[in-house]
Structures are given as structure tokens and as C-alpha cells.
PDB file of C-alpha atoms and ligand atoms in Angstrom:
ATOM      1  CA  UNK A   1     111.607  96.395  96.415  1.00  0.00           C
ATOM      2  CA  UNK A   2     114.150  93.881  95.558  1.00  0.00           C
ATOM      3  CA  UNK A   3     114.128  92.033  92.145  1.00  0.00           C
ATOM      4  CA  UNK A   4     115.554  88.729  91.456  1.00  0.00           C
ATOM      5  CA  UNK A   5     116.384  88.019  87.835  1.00  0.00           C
ATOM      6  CA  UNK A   6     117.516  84.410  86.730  1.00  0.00           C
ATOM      7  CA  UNK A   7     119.991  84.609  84.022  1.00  0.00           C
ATOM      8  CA  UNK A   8     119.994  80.354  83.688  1.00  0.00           C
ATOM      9  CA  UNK A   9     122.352  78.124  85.073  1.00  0.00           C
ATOM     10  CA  UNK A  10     123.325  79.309  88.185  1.00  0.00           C
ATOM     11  CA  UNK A  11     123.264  82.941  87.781  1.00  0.00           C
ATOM     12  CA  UNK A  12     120.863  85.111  89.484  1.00  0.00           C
ATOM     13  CA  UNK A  13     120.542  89.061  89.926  1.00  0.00           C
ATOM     14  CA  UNK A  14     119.770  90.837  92.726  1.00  0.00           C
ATOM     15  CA  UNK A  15     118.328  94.727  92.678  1.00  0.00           C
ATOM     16  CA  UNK A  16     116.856  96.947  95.086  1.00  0.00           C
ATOM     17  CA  UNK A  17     116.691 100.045  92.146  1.00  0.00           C
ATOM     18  CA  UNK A  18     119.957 101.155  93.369  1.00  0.00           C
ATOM     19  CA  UNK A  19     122.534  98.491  93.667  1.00  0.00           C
ATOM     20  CA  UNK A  20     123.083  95.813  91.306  1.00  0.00           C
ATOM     21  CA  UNK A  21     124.378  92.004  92.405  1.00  0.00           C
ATOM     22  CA  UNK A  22     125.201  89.528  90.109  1.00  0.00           C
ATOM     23  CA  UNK A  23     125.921  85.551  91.196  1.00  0.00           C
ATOM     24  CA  UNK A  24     127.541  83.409  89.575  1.00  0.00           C
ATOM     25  CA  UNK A  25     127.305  85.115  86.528  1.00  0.00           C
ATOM     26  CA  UNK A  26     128.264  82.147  83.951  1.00  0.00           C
ATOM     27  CA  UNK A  27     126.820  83.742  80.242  1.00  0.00           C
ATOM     28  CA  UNK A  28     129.487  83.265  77.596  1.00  0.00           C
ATOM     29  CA  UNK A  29     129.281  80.106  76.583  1.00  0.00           C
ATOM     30  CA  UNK A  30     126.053  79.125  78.770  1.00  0.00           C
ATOM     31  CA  UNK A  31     123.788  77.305  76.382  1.00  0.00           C
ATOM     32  CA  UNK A  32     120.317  78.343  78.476  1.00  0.00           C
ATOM     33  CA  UNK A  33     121.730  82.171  79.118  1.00  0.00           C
ATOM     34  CA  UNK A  34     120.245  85.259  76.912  1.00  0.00           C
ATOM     35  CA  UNK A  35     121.739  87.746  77.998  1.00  0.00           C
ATOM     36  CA  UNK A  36     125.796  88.841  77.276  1.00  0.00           C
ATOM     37  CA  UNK A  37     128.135  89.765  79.737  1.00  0.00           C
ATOM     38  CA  UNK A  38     128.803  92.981  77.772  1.00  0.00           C
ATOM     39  CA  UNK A  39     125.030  93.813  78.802  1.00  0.00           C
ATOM     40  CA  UNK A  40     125.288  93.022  82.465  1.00  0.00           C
ATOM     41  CA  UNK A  41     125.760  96.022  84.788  1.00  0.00           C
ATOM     42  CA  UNK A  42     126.765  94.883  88.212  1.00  0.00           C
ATOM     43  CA  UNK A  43     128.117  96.986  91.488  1.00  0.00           C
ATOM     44  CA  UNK A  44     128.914  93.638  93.156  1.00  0.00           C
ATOM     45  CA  UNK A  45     129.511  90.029  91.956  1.00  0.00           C
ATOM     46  CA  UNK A  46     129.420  87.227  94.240  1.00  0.00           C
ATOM     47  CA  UNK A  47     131.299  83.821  92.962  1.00  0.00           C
ATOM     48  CA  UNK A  48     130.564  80.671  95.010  1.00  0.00           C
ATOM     49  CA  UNK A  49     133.383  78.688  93.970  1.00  0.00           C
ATOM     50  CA  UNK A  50     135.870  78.358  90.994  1.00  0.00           C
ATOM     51  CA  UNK A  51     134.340  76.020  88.810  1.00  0.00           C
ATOM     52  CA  UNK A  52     133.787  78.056  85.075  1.00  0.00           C
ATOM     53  CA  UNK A  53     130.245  77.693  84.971  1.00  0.00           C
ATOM     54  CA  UNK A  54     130.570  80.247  88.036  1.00  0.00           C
ATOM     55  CA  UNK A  55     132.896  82.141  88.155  1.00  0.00           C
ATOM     56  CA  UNK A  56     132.108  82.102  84.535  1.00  0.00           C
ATOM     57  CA  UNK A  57     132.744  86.216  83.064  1.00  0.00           C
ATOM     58  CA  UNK A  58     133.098  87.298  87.006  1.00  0.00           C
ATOM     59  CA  UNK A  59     136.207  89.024  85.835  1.00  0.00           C
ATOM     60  CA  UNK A  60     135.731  90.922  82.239  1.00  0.00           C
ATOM     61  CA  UNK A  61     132.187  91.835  84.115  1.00  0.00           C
ATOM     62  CA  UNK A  62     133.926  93.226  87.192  1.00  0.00           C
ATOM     63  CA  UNK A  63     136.441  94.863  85.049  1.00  0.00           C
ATOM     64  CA  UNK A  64     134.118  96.557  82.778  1.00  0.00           C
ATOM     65  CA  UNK A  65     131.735  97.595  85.895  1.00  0.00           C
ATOM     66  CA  UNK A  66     134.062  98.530  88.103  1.00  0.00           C
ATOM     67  CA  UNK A  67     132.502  95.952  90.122  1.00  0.00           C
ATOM     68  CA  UNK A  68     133.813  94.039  93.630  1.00  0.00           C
ATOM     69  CA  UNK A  69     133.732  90.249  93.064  1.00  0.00           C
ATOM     70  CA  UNK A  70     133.272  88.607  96.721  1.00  0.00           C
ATOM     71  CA  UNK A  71     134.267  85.509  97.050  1.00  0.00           C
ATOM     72  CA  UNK A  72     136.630  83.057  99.434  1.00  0.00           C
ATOM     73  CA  UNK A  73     140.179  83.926 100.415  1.00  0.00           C
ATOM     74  CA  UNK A  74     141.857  81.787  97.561  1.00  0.00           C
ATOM     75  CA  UNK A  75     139.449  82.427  94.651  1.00  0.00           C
ATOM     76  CA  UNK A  76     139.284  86.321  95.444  1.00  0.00           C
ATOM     77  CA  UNK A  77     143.302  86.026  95.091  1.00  0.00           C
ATOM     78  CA  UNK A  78     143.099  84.631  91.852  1.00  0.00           C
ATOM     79  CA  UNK A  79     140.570  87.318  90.731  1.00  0.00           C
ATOM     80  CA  UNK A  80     142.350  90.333  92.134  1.00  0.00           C
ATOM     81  CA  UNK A  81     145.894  88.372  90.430  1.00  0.00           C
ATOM     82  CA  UNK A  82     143.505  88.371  86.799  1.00  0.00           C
ATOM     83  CA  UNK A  83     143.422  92.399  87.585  1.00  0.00           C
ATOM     84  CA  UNK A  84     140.009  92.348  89.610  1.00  0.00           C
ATOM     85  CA  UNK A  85     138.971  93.852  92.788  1.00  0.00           C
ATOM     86  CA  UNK A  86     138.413  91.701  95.347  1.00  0.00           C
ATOM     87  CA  UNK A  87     136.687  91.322  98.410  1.00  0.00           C
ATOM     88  CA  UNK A  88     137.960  87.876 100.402  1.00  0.00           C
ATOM     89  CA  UNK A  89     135.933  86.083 102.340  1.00  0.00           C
ATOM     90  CA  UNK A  90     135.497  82.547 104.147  1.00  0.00           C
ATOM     91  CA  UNK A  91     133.105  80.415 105.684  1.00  0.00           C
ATOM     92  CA  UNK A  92     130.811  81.387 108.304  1.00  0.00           C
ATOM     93  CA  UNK A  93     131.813  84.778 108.003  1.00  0.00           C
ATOM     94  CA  UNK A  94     129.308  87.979 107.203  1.00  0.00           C
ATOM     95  CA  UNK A  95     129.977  91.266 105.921  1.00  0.00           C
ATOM     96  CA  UNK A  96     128.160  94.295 105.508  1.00  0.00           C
ATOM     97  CA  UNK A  97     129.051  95.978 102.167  1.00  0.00           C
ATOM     98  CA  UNK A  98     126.979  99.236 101.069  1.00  0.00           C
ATOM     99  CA  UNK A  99     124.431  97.381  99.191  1.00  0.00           C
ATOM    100  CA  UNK A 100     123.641  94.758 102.225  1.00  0.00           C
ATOM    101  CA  UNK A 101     124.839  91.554 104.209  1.00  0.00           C
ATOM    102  CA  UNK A 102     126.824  88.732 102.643  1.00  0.00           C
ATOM    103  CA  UNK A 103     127.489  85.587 104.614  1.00  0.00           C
ATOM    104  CA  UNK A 104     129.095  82.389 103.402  1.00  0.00           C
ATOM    105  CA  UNK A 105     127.663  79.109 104.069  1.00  0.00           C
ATOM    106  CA  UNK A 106     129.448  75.158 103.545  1.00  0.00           C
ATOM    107  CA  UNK A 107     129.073  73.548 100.418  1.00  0.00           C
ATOM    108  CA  UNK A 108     129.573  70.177  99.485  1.00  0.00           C
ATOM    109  CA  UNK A 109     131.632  70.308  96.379  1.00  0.00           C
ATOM    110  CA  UNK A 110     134.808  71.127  94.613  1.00  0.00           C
ATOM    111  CA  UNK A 111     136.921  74.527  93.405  1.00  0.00           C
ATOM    112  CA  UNK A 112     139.247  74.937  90.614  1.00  0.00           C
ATOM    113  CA  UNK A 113     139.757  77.592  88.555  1.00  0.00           C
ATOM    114  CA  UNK A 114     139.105  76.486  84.505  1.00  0.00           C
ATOM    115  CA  UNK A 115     143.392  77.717  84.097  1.00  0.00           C
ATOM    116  CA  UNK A 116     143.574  74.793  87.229  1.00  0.00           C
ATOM    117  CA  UNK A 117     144.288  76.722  89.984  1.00  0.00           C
ATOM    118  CA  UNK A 118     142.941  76.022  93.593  1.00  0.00           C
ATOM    119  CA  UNK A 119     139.815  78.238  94.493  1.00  0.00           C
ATOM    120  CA  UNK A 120     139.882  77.063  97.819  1.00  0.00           C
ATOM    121  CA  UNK A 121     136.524  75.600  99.695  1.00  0.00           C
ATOM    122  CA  UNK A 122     133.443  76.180  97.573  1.00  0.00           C
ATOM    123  CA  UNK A 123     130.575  78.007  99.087  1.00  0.00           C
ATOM    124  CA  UNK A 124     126.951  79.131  99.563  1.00  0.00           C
ATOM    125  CA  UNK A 125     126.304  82.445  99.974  1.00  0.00           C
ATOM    126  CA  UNK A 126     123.188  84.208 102.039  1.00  0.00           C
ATOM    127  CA  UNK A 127     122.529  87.664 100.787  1.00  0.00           C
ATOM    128  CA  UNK A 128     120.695  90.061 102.745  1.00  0.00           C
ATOM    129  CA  UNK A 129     119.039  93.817 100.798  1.00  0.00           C
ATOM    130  CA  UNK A 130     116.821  95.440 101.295  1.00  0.00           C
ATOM    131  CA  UNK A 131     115.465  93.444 103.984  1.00  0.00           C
ATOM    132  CA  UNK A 132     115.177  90.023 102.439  1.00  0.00           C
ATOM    133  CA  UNK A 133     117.605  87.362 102.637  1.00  0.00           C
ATOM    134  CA  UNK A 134     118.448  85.465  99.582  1.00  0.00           C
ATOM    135  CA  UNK A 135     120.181  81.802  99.885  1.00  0.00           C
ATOM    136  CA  UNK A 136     122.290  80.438  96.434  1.00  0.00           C
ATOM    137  CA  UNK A 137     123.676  77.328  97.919  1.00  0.00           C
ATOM    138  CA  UNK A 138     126.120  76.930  95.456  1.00  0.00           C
ATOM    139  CA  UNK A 139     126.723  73.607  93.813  1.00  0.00           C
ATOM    140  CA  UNK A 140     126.294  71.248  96.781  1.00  0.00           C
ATOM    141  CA  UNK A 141     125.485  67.904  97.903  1.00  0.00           C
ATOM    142  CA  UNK A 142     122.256  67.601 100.645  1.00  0.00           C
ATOM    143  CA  UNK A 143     124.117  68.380 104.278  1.00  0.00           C
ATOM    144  CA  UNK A 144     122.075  68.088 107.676  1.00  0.00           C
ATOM    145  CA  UNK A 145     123.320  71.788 108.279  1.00  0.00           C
ATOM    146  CA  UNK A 146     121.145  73.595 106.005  1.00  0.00           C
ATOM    147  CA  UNK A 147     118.928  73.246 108.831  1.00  0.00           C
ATOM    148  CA  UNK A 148     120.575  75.355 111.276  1.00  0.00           C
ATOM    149  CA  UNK A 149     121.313  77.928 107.987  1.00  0.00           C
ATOM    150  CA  UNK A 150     117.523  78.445 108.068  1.00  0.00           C
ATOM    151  CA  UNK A 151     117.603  78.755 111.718  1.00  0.00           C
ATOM    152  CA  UNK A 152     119.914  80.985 112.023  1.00  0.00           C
ATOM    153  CA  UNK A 153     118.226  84.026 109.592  1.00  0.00           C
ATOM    154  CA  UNK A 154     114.712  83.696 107.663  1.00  0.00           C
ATOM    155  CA  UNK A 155     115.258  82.515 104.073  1.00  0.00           C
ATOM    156  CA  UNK A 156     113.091  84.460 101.899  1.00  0.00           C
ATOM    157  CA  UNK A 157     114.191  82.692  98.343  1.00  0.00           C
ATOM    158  CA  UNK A 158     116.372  79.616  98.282  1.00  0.00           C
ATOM    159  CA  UNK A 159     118.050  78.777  95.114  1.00  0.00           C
ATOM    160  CA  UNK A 160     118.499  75.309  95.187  1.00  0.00           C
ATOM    161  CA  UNK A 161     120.358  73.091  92.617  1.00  0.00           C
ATOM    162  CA  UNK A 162     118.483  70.208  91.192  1.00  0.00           C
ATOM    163  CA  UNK A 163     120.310  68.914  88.232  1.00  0.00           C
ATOM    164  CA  UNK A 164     121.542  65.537  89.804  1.00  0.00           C
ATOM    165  CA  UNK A 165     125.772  64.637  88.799  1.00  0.00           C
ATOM    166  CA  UNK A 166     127.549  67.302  90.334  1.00  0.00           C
ATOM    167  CA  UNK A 167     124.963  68.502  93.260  1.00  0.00           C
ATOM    168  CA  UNK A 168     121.782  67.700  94.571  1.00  0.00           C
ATOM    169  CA  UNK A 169     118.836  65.733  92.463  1.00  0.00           C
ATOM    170  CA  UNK A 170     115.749  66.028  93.091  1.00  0.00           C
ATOM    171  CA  UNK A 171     114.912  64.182  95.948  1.00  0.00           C
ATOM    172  CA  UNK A 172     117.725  65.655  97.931  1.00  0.00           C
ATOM    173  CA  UNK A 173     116.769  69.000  96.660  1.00  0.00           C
ATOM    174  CA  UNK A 174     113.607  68.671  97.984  1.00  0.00           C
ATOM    175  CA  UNK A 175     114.619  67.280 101.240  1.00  0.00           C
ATOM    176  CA  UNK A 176     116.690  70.568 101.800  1.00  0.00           C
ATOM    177  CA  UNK A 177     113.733  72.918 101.556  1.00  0.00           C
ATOM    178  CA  UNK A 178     111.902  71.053 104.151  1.00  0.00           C
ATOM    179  CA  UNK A 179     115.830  71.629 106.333  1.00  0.00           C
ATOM    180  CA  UNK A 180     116.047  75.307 105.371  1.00  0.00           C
ATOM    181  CA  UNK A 181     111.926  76.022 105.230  1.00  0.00           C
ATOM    182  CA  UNK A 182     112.700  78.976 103.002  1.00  0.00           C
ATOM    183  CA  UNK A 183     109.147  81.078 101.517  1.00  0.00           C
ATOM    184  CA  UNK A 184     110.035  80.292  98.686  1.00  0.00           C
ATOM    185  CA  UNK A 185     112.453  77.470  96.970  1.00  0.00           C
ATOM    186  CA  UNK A 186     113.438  77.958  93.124  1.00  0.00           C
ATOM    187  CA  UNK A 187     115.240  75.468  91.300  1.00  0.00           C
ATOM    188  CA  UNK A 188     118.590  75.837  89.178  1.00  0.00           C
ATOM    189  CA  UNK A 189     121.524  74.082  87.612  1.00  0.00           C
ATOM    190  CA  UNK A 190     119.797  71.817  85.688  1.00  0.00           C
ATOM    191  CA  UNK A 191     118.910  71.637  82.124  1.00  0.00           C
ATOM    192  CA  UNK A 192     122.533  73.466  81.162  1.00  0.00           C
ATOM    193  CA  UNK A 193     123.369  70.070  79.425  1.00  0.00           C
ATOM    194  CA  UNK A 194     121.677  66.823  78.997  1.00  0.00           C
ATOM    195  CA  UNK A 195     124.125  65.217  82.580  1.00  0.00           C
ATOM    196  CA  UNK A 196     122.031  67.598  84.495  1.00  0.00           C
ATOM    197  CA  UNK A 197     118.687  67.396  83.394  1.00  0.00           C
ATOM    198  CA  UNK A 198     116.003  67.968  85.360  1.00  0.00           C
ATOM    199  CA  UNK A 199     112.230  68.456  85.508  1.00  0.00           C
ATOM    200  CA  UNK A 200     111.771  71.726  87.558  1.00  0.00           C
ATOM    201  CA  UNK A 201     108.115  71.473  87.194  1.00  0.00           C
ATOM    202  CA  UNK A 202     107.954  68.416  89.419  1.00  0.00           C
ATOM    203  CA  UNK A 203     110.282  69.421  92.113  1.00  0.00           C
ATOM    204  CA  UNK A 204     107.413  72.505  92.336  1.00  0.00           C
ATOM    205  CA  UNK A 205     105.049  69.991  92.866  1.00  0.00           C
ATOM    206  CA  UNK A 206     107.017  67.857  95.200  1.00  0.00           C
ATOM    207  CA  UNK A 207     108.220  70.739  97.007  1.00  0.00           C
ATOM    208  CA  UNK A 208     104.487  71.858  97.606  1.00  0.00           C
ATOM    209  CA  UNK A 209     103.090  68.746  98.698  1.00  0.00           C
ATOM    210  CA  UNK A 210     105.736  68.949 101.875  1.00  0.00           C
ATOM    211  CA  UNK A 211     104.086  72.363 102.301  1.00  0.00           C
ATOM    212  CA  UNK A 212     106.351  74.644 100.613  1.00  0.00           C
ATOM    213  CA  UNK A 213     106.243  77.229  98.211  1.00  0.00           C
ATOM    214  CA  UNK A 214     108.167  76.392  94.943  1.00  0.00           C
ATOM    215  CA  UNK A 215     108.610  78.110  91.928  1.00  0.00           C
ATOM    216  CA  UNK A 216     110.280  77.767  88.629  1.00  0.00           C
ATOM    217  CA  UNK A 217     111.858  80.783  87.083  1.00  0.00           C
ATOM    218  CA  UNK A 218     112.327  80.786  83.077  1.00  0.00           C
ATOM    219  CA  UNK A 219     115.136  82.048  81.988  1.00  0.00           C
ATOM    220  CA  UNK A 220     115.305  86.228  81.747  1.00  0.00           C
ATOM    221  CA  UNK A 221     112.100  86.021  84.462  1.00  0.00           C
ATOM    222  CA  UNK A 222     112.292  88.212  87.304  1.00  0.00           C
ATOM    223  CA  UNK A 223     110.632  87.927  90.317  1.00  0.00           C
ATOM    224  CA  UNK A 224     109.928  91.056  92.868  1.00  0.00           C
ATOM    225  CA  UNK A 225     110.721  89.536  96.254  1.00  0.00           C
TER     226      UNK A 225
HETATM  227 NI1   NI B   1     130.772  73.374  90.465  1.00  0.00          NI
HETATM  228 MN1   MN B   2     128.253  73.957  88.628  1.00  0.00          MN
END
């Protein structure tokens, strides 16, 4: 059984009762999060891109856990340089790492590191465990090729940003549900601050009348996918 947890933001955990991986984990200094990195216990963190309300406490957590941050060639430098270990990456590439399948999608966006250096392309990232496939697109912009993402594998849970500013609103966020036609869709990044408000209640209801299954996680839910 594999259990999603949202920790706000953009920051998810995935566990099948033996391995532990954290996304994005962005807590210090998160207004929405409840939970402190101190408490997180992670095997494995995946960071979709540089910006610090991702990688956010990737390091001190990875540090503390012992944990492997995955990420793209540039940012997993910086991280192993900052005295993590590192597993690099790029896009369209898969791994198989003891815990399951990690494979990095396009995103439409930006990556620097908050200290200013270049985190190379930001990504999306579809994880695979214990047989169900879990897509965080990262912070993107709508792009025609989510389609052929959901084509490619079954999306059991798409985590789709909503927040409007830096990645998709609403409407787009919508539209790339119907592209990926994931079971279920679950909004995020939105809310964090007052540029990115959002109201994930409607995009449930907007994502259901296309004929999808939405769902909005509160912050500390979990969800057994
Ligand atoms: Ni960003
Ligand atoms: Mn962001």
C-alpha cells in the first residue's frame, strides 16, 4: 500500500511501509507546512528544480537521513558540493533505485539556487512504487506534451500546480488533467502566499465536470493510493 502525505506547498511524501520519499520538501519557512524538517524521515528526496520553495531543507534533511536527493545534473552538483549525496539525473531519463522508478519529465519554468547558482532545467518527476505511478509536475506552465506523459505510463495521482504567477492557474491546470487523464488530479502550490492564491475546491469541481477525479488534500492529509 502506498501512502501519499501532502506536507503543503509543493511537498508531498511517498511510502510503501518500507521506503520513505520526500518531494520537494520546502518546511522551514513554509507558511501552510506543519510539520519540521527535523521530524521528516526520508530514504530518498526528489527536488524538481532549484527554486527555495523546493529544494527548500533537501539538504539538512538528506544530511540528517542519510538520504539520496535525486535531482538534474546541475542541481544534484550543487547538493553533493553543500555535502549531500546525490543522485544526477536529466530529462527523459528513468532510473530504478531500490525503492522504485524515477523518471524526469519537461517543465516550463526556471532554476536557481536561493545562494544564485544555476540548477540547470527544472523538472517534473514520475515516480513509480509499489506499483503506482505518481506525477509532481513541478512548477510549470500548461505544455501540449503532458499528453504523451500520460501516454506513455498510467498516472495514478497527478499533482498539479494551480496557484496562477509562477505556473499554471486554474484553467490551464485543468486543461492538463484532461492531457495527462490521470485517476486522480490533486491540486498544489497555491495558497503559500496571497500571489498564488487559489480556490482548490473549484478546480475539484471543474476538474470533475470534464470527467475526472479531483481531490483536494489539506495539509498533513494522507491519502492511501
Ligand atoms: Ni519555482
Ligand atoms: Mn515554486
Amino acid at each position: 500500500m502506498l501512502r501519499l502525505t501532502y506536507y503543503g506547498h509543493a511537498a508531498f511524501l511517498l511510502n510503501d511501509g518500507k521506503f520513505s520519499v520526500i518531494i520537494d520538501p520546502f518546511l522551514e519557512g513554509n507558511p501552510v507546512a506543519q510539520v519540521k524538517p527535523a521530524d521528516v524521515k526520508a530514504d530518498y528526496v526528489v527536488v524538481t528544480h532549484a527554486h527555495g520553495d523546493h529544494l527548500g531543507d533537501a539538504i539538512p534533511i538528506a544530511q540528517r537521513c542519510n538520504a539520496t536527493i535525486i535531482a538534474v545534473n546541475e542541481l544534484a552538483e550543487y547538493v553533493a558540493s553543500k555535502g549531500a549525496k546525490a543522485h544526477n539525473m536529466h530529462i527523459g531519463g528513468a532510473v530504478t533505485l531500490p525503492f522504485g522508478r524515477v523518471k524526469l519529465t519537461i517543465a516550463h519554468h526556471g532554476s536557481v539556487t536561493p545562494d544564485g547558482v544555476y540548477g540547470g532545467s527544472p523538472a517534473g518527476a514520475l515516480i513509480t512504487m509499489d506499483g503506482k505511478t505518481v506525477y509532481h509536475t513541478g512548477d510549470t506552465g500548461l505544455f501540449y506534451d503532458m499528453k504523451l506523459i500520460g501516454e506513455s505510463q498510467p498516472v495514478d495521482v497527478m499533482l498539479c500546480p494551480i496557484g496562477d504567477n509562477y505556473t499554471m492557474g486554474l484553467e490551464d491546470a485543468v486543461k492538463s488533467v484532461e492531457l495527462v487523464r490521470p485517476r486522480l488530479a490533486v491540486p498544489m502550490h497555491y495558497n503559500t502566499w496571497p500571489v498564488i492564491a487559489a480556490d482548490p475546491n473549484e478546480f475539484v469541481r471543474r476538474v470533475s465536470a470534464t470527467g475526472f477525479n479531483g481531490k483536494m488534500m489539506k495539509v498533513g492529509e494522507s491519502l492511501e493510493l
